[in-house]
mmCIF file of C-alpha atoms in Angstrom:
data_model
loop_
_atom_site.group_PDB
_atom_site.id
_atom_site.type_symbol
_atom_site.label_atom_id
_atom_site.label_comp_id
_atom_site.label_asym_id
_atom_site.label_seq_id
_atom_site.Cartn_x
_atom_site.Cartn_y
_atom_site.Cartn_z
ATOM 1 C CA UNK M 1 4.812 -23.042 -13.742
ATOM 2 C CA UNK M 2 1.119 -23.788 -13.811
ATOM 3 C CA UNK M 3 -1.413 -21.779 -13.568
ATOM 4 C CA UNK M 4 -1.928 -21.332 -10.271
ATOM 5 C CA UNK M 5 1.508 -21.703 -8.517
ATOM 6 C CA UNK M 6 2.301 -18.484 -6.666
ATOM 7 C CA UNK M 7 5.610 -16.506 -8.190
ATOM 8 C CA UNK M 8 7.514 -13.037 -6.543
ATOM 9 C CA UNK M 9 9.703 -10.902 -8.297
ATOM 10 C CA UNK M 10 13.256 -12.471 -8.320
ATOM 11 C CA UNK M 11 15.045 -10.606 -5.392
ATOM 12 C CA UNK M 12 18.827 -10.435 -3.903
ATOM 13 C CA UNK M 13 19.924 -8.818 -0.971
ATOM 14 C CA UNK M 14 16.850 -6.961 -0.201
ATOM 15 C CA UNK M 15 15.958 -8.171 3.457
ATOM 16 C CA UNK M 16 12.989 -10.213 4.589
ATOM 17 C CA UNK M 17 10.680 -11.612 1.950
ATOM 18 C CA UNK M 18 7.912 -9.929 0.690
ATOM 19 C CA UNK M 19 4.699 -10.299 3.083
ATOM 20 C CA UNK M 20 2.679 -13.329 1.270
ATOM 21 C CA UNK M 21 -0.604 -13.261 -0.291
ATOM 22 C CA UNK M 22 -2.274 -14.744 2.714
ATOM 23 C CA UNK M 23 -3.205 -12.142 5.542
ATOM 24 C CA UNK M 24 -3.411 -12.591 9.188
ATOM 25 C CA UNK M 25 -6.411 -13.869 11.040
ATOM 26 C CA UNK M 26 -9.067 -11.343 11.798
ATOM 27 C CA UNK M 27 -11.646 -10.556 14.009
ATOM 28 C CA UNK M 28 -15.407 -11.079 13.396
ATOM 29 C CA UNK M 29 -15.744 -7.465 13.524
ATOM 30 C CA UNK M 30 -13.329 -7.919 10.188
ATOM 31 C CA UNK M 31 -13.585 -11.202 9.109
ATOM 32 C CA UNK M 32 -11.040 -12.461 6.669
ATOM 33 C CA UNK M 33 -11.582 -11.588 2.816
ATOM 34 C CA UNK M 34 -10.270 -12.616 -0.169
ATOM 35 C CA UNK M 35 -8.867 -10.647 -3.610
ATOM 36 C CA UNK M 36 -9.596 -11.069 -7.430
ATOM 37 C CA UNK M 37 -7.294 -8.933 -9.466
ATOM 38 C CA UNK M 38 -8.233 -8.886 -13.165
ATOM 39 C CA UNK M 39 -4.304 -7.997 -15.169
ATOM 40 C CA UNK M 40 -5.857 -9.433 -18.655
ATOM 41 C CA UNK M 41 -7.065 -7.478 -21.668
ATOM 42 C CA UNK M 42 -5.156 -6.416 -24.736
ATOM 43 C CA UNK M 43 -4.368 -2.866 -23.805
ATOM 44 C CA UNK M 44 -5.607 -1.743 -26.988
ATOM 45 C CA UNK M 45 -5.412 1.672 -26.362
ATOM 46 C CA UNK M 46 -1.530 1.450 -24.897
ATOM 47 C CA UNK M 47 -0.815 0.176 -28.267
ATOM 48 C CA UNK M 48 -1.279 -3.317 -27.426
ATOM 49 C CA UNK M 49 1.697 -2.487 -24.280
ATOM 50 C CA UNK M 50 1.939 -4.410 -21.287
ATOM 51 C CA UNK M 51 0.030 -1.986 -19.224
ATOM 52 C CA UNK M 52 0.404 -4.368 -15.933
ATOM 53 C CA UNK M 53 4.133 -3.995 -16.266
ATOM 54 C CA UNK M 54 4.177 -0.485 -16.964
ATOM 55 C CA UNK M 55 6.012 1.738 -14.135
ATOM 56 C CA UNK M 56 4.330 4.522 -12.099
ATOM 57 C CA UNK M 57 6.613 5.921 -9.820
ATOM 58 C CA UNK M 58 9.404 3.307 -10.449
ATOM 59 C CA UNK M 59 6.755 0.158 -9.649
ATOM 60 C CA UNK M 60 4.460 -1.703 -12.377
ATOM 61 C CA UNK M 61 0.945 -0.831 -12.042
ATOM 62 C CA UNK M 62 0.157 -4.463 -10.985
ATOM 63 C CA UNK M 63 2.270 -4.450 -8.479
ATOM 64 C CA UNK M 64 1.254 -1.283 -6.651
ATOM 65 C CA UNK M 65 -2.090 -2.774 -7.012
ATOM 66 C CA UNK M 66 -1.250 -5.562 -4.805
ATOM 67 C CA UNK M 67 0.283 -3.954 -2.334
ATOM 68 C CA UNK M 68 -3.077 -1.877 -1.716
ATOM 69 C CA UNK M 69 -4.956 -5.746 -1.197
ATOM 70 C CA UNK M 70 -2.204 -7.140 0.514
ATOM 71 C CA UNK M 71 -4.282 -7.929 3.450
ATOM 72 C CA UNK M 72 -6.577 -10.489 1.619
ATOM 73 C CA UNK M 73 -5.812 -14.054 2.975
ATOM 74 C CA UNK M 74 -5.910 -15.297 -0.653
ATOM 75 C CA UNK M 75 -4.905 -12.667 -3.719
ATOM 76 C CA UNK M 76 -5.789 -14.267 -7.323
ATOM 77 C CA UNK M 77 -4.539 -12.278 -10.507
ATOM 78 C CA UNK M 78 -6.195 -13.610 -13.635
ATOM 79 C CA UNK M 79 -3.595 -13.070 -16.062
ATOM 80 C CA UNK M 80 -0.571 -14.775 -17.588
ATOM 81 C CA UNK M 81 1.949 -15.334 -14.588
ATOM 82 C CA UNK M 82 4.854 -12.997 -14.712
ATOM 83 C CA UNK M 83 6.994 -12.005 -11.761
ATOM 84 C CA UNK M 84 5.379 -10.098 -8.917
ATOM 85 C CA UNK M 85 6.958 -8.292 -5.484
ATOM 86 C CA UNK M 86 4.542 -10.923 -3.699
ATOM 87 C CA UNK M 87 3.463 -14.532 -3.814
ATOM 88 C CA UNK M 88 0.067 -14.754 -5.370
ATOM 89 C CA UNK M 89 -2.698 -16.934 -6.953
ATOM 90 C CA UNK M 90 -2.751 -16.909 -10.820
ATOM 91 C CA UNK M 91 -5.708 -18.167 -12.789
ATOM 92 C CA UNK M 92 -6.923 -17.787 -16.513
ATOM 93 C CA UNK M 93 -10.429 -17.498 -17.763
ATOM 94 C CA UNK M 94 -11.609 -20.312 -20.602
ATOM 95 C CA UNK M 95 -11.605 -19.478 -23.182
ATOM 96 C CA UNK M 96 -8.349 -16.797 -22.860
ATOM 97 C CA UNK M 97 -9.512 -12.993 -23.698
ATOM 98 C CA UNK M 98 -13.040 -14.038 -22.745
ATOM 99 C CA UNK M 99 -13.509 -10.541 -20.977
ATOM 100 C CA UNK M 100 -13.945 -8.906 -17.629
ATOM 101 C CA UNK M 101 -16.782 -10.994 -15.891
ATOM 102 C CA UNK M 102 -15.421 -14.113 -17.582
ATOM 103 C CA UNK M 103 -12.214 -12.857 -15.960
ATOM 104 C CA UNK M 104 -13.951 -12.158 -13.121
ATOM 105 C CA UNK M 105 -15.207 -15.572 -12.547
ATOM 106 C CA UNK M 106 -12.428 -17.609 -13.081
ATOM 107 C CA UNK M 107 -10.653 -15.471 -10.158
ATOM 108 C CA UNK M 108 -13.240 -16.484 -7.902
ATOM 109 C CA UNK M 109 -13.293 -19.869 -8.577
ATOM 110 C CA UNK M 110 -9.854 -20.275 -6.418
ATOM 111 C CA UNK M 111 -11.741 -17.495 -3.778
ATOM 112 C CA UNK M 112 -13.111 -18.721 -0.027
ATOM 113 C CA UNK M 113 -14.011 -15.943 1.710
ATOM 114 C CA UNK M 114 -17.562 -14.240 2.178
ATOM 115 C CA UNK M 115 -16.063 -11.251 1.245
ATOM 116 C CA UNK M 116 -13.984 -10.235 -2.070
ATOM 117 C CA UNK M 117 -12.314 -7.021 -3.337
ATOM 118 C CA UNK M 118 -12.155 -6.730 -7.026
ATOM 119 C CA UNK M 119 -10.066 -4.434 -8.627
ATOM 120 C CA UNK M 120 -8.247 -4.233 -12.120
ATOM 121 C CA UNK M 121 -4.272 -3.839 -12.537
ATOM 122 C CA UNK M 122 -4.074 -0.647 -13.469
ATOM 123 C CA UNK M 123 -4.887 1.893 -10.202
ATOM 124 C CA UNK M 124 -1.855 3.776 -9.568
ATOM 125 C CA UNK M 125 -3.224 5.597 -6.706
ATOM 126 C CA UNK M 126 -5.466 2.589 -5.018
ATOM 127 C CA UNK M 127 -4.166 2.451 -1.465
ATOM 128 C CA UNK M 128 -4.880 -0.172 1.427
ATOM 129 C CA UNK M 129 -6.862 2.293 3.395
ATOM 130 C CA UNK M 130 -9.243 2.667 0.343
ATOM 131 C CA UNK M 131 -9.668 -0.718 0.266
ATOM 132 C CA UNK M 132 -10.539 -1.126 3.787
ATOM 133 C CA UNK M 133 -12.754 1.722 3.677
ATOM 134 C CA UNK M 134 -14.499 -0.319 0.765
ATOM 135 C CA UNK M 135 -15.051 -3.475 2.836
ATOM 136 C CA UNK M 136 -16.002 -2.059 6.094
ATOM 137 C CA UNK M 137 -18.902 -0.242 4.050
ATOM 138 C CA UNK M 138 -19.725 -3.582 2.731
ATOM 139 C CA UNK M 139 -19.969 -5.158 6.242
ATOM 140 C CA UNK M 140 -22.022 -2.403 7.460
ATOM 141 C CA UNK M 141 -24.807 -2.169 4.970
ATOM 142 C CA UNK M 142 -27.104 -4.429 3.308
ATOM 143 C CA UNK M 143 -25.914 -4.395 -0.236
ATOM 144 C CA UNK M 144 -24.519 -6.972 -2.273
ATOM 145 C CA UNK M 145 -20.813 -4.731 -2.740
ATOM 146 C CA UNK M 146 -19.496 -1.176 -2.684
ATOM 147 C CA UNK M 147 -17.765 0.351 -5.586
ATOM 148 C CA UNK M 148 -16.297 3.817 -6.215
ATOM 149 C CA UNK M 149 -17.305 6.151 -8.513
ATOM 150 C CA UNK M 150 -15.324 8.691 -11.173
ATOM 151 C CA UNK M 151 -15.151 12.132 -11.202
ATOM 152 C CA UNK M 152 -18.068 11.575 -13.645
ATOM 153 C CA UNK M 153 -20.374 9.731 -11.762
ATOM 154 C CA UNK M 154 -19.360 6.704 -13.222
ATOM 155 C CA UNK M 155 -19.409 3.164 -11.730
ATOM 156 C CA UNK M 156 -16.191 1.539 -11.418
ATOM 157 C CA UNK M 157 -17.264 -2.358 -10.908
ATOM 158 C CA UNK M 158 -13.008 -3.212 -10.688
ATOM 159 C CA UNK M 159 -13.043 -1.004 -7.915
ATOM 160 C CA UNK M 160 -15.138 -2.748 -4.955
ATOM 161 C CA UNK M 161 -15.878 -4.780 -2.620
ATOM 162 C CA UNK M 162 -18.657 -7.404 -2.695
ATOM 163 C CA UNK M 163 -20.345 -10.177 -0.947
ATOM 164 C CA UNK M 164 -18.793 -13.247 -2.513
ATOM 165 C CA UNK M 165 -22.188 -15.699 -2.644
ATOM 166 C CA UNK M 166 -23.878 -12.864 -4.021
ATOM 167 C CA UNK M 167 -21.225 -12.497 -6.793
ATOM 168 C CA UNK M 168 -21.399 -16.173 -7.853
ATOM 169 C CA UNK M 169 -25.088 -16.351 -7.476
ATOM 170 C CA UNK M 170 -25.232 -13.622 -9.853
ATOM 171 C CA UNK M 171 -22.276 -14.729 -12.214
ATOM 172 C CA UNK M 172 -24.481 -18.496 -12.893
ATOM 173 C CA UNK M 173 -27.383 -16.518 -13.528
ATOM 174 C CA UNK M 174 -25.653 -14.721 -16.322
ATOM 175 C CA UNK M 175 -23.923 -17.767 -17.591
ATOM 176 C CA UNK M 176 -27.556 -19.467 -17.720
ATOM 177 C CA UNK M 177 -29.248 -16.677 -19.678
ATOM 178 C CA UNK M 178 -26.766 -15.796 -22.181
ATOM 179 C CA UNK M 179 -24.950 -19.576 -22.323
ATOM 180 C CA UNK M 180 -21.530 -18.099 -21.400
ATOM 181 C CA UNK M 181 -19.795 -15.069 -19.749
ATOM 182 C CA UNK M 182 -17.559 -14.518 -22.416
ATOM 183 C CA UNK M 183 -17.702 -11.301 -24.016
ATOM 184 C CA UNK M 184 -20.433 -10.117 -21.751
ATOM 185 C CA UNK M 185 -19.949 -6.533 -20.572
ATOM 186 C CA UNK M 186 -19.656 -5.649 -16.722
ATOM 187 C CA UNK M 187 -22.515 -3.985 -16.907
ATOM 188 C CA UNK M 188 -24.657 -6.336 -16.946
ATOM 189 C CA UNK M 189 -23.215 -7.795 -13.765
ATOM 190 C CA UNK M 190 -24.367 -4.451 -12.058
ATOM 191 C CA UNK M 191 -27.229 -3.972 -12.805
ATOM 192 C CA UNK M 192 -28.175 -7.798 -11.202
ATOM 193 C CA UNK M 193 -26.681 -6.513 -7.915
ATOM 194 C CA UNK M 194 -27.846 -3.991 -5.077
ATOM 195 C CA UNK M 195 -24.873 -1.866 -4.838
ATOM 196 C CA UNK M 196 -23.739 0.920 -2.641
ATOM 197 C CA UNK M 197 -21.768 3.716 -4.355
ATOM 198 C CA UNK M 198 -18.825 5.893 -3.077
ATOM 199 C CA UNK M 199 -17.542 8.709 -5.009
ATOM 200 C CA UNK M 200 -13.305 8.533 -5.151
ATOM 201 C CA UNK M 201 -12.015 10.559 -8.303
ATOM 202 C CA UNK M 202 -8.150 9.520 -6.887
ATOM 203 C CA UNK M 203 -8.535 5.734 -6.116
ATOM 204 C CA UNK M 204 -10.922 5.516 -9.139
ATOM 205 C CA UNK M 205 -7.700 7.142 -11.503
ATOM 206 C CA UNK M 206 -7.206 4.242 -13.955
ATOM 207 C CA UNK M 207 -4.855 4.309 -16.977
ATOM 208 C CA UNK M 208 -6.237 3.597 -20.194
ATOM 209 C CA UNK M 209 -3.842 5.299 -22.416
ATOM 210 C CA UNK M 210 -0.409 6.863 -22.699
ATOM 211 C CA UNK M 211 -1.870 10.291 -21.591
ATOM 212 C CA UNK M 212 -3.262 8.400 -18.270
ATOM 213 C CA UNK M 213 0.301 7.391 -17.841
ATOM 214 C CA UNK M 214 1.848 10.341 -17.686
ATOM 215 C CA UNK M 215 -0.616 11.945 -15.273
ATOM 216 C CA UNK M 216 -0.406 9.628 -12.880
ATOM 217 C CA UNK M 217 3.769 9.866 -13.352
ATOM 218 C CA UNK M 218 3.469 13.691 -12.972
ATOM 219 C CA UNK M 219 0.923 13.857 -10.017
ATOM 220 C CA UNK M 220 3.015 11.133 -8.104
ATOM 221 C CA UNK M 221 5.488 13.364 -7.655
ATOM 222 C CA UNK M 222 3.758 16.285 -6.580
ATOM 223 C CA UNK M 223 5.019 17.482 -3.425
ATOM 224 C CA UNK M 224 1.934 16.207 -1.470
ATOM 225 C CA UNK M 225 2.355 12.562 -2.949
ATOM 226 C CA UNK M 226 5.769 12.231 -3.257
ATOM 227 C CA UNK M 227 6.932 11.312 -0.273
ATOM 228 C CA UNK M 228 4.372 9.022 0.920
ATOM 229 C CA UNK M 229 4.477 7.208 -2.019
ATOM 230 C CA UNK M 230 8.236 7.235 -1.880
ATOM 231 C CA UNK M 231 8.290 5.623 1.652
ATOM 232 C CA UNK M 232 5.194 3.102 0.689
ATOM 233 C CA UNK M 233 7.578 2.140 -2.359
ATOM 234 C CA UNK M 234 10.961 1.635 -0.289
ATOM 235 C CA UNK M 235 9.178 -0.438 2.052
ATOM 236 C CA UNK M 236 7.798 -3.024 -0.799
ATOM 237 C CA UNK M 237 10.883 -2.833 -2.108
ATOM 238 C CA UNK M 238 12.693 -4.005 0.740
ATOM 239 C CA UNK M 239 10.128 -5.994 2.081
ATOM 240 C CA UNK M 240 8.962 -4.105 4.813
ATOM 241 C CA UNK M 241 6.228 -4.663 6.858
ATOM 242 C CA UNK M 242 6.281 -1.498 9.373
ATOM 243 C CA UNK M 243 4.121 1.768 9.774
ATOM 244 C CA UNK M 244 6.121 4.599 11.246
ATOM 245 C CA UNK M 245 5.822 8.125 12.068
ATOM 246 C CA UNK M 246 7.277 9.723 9.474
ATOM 247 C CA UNK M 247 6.241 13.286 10.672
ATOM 248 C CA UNK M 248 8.553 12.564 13.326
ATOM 249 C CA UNK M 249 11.819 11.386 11.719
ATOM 250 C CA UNK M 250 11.532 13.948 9.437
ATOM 251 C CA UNK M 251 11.447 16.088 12.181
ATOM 252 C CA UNK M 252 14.424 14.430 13.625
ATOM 253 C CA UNK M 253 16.657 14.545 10.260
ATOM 254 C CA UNK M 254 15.594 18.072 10.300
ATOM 255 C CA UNK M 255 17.286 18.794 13.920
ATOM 256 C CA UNK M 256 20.067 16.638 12.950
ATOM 257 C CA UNK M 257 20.997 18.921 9.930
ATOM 258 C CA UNK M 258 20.368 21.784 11.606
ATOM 259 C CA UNK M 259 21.581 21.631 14.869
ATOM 260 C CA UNK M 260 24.887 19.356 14.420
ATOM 261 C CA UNK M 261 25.906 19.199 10.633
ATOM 262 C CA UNK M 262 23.848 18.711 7.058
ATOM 263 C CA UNK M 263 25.205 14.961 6.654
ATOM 264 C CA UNK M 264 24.139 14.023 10.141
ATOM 265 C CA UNK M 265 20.348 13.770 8.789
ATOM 266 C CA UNK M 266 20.704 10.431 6.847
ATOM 267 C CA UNK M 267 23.367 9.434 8.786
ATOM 268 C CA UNK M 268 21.427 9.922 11.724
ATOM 269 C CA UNK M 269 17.808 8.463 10.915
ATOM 270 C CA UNK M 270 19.989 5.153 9.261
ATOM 271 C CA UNK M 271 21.089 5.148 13.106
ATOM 272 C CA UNK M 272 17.744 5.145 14.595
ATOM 273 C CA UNK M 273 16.532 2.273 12.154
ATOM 274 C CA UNK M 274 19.623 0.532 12.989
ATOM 275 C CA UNK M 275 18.754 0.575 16.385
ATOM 276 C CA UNK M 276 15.192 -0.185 16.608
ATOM 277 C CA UNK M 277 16.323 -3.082 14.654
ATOM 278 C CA UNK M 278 18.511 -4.239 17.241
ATOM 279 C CA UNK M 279 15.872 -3.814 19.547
ATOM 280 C CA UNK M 280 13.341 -6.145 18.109
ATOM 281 C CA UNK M 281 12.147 -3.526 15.391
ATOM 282 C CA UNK M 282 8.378 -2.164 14.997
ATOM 283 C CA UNK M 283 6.935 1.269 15.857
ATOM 284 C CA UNK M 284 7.614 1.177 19.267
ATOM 285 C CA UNK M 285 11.183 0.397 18.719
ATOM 286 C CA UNK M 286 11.854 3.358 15.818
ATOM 287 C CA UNK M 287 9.549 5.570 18.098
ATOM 288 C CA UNK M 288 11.914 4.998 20.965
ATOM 289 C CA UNK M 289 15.034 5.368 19.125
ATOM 290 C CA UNK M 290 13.885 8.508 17.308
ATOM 291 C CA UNK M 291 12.976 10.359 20.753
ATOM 292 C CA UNK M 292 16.536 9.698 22.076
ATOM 293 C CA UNK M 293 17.870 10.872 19.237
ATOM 294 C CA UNK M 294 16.093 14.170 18.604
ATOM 295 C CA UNK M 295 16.498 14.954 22.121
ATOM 296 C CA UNK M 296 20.215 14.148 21.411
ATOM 297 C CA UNK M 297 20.045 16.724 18.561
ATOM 298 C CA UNK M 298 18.142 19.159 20.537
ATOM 299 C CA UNK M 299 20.718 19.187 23.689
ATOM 300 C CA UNK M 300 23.772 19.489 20.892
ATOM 301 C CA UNK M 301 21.980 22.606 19.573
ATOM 302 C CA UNK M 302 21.788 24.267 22.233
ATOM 303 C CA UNK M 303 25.245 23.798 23.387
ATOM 304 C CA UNK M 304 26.191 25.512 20.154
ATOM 305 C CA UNK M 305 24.023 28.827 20.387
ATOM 306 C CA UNK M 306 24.882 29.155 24.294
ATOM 307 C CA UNK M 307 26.799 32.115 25.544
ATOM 308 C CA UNK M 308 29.364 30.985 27.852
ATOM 309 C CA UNK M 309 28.879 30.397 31.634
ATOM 310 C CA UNK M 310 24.704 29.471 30.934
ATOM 311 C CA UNK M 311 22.845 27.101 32.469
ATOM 312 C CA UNK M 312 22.273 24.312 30.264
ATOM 313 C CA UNK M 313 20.410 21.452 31.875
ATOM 314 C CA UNK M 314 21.069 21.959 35.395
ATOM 315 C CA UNK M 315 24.597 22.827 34.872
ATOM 316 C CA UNK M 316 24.767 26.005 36.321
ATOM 317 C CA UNK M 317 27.890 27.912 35.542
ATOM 318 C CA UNK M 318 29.888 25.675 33.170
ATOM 319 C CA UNK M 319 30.058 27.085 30.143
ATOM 320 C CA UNK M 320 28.251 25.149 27.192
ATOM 321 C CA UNK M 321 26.643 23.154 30.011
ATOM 322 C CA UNK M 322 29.042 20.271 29.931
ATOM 323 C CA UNK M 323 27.658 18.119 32.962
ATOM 324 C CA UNK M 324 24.788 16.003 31.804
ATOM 325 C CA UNK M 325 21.585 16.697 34.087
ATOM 326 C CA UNK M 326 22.059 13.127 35.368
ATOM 327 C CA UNK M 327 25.318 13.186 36.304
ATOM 328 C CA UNK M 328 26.281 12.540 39.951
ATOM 329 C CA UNK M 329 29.008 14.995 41.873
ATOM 330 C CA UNK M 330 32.618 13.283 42.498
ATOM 331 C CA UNK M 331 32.222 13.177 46.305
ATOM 332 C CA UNK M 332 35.796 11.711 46.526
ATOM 333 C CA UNK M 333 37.755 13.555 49.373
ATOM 334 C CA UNK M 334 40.430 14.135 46.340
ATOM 335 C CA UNK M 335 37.810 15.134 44.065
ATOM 336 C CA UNK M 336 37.851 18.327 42.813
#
């Protein structure tokens, strides 16, 4: 494998392949942008551990952080290639272990677009709406990129969005004054560039050591992460490509158990996927399905807390209200 042959995670049986590192066509209002990913360094304070490959919430930090860029038309990780949930660009800065803005450039070397998001490999809670929040800043201000801030004020340079041209401009000046980029810190990259600032102590959460780790591991499953994150991580697991309301199946699973039996939740909302599969799949689809079936559940629940003989949808005096509302009379002259 060379250096710059995309690779995925070897998968079997998991559905439709990973979405690729290439995003669809946008509109000028969000022109297409490109992704530099630096998944280098010698994790010094991890003990020298592959922090890229370490889990959060049962998916490697890398991984999680592509999943927030997956919308770039081109993603480049500068790192050693290793296996990855979706196709990417790898690249390696000369010499290897040069540091961050050495890192940095090589990435953007194998970059198009006139905007980039840079980020490093280790954000466990960077999520694609921060990073669209980042470049639709960028696109509506002057400044040559937008990076977060830490809860101390800090600048977070792997963090941001900036205006590619700028970026290079800047990265050959550097390279001219000092000779190389090796070894040169990030911030003096910064401090050659006007830069907007947003504070983000979440998205800004980076782990450094062990201790990092195991926050990040704890507050993922807090009860107001959990299940997002759960739901984010199934669907990159399986390959999923779909943004539903989960409010509402939830909602739905909890009629189901309710109203009919405890088992019929799962059973129940693997039914509604099932069928908005069948019916072409996307939102629309599991919305449809979903509405059916929770007014299923709510019909069924109140056939079983009805006294007998009340009217239950139109069906006056039958007890239970076993005529459906849209059921038409046998006019037969036997009928009856």
């Amino acid at each position: 494998m060379t250096a710059n042959e995309p690779t995925r995670a070897p998968r079997a049986g998991t559905g439709p392949a990973p979405r690729a590192g290439h995003g669809p066509e946008q509109g000028p209002d969000h022109a297409p942008h490109d992704a530099v990913v630096l998944a280098g360094g010698g994790a010094r304070r991890l003990g020298g551990a592959d922090k890229p490959g370490v889990r959060v919430g049962g998916r490697a930090l890398l991984d999680r952080v592509l999943a927030a860029c997956r919308d770039a038309r081109t993603t480049v990780v500068v790192a050693t290639p290793r296996p990855t949930e979706r196709p990417v660009t790898w690249a390696l800065e000369d010499p290897p272990g040069g540091g961050p803005v050495a890192a940095l450039d090589a990435g953007l070397r194998h970059t198009a677009a006139g905007h980039v998001v840079v980020l490093s490999a280790d954000l466990p809670f960077l999520g694609a709406q921060t990073v669209a929040g980042l470049l639709g800043t960028l696109r509506t201000s002057g400044a040559d990129g937008v990076l977060l801030t830490d809860p101390d004020g800090r600048d977070q340079p792997l963090v941001a969005a900036y205006r590619a041209p700028r970026l290079r401009e800047t990265l050959a000046v550097l390279r001219e004054r000092h000779g190389t980029l090796a070894g040169l810190p990030l911030r003096r990259l910064v401090a050659e560039l006007n830069l907007t600032r947003v504070p983000d102590p979440v998205a800004s959460f980076d782990c450094d050591t062990w201790d990092d780790i195991a926050t990040a591991r704890a507050r993922i499953r807090e009860h107001g992460h959990v299940l997002d994150d759960w739901i984010s991580a199934v669907k990159d697991e399986l390959g999923l490509d779909l943004d539903v309301d989960t409010r509402g199946l939830l909602d739905l699973a909890r009629d189901a158990a309710h109203g009919v039996a405890r088992p019929a939740a799962p059973l129940t909302t693997f039914l509604v996927g099932y069928a908005a599969a069948q019916a072409g799949g996307g939102p629309e689809a599991v919305a449809e399905a979903s509405r059916k079936a929770a007014a299923l559940a709510e019909r069924w629940a109140r056939e079983s807390t009805a006294a007998p003989g009340t009217p239950q949808d139109g069906s006056a005096g039958r007890p239970g209200g076993d005529v459906a509302p849209d059921a038409t009379p046998d006019t037969r002259p036997d009928a009856g």
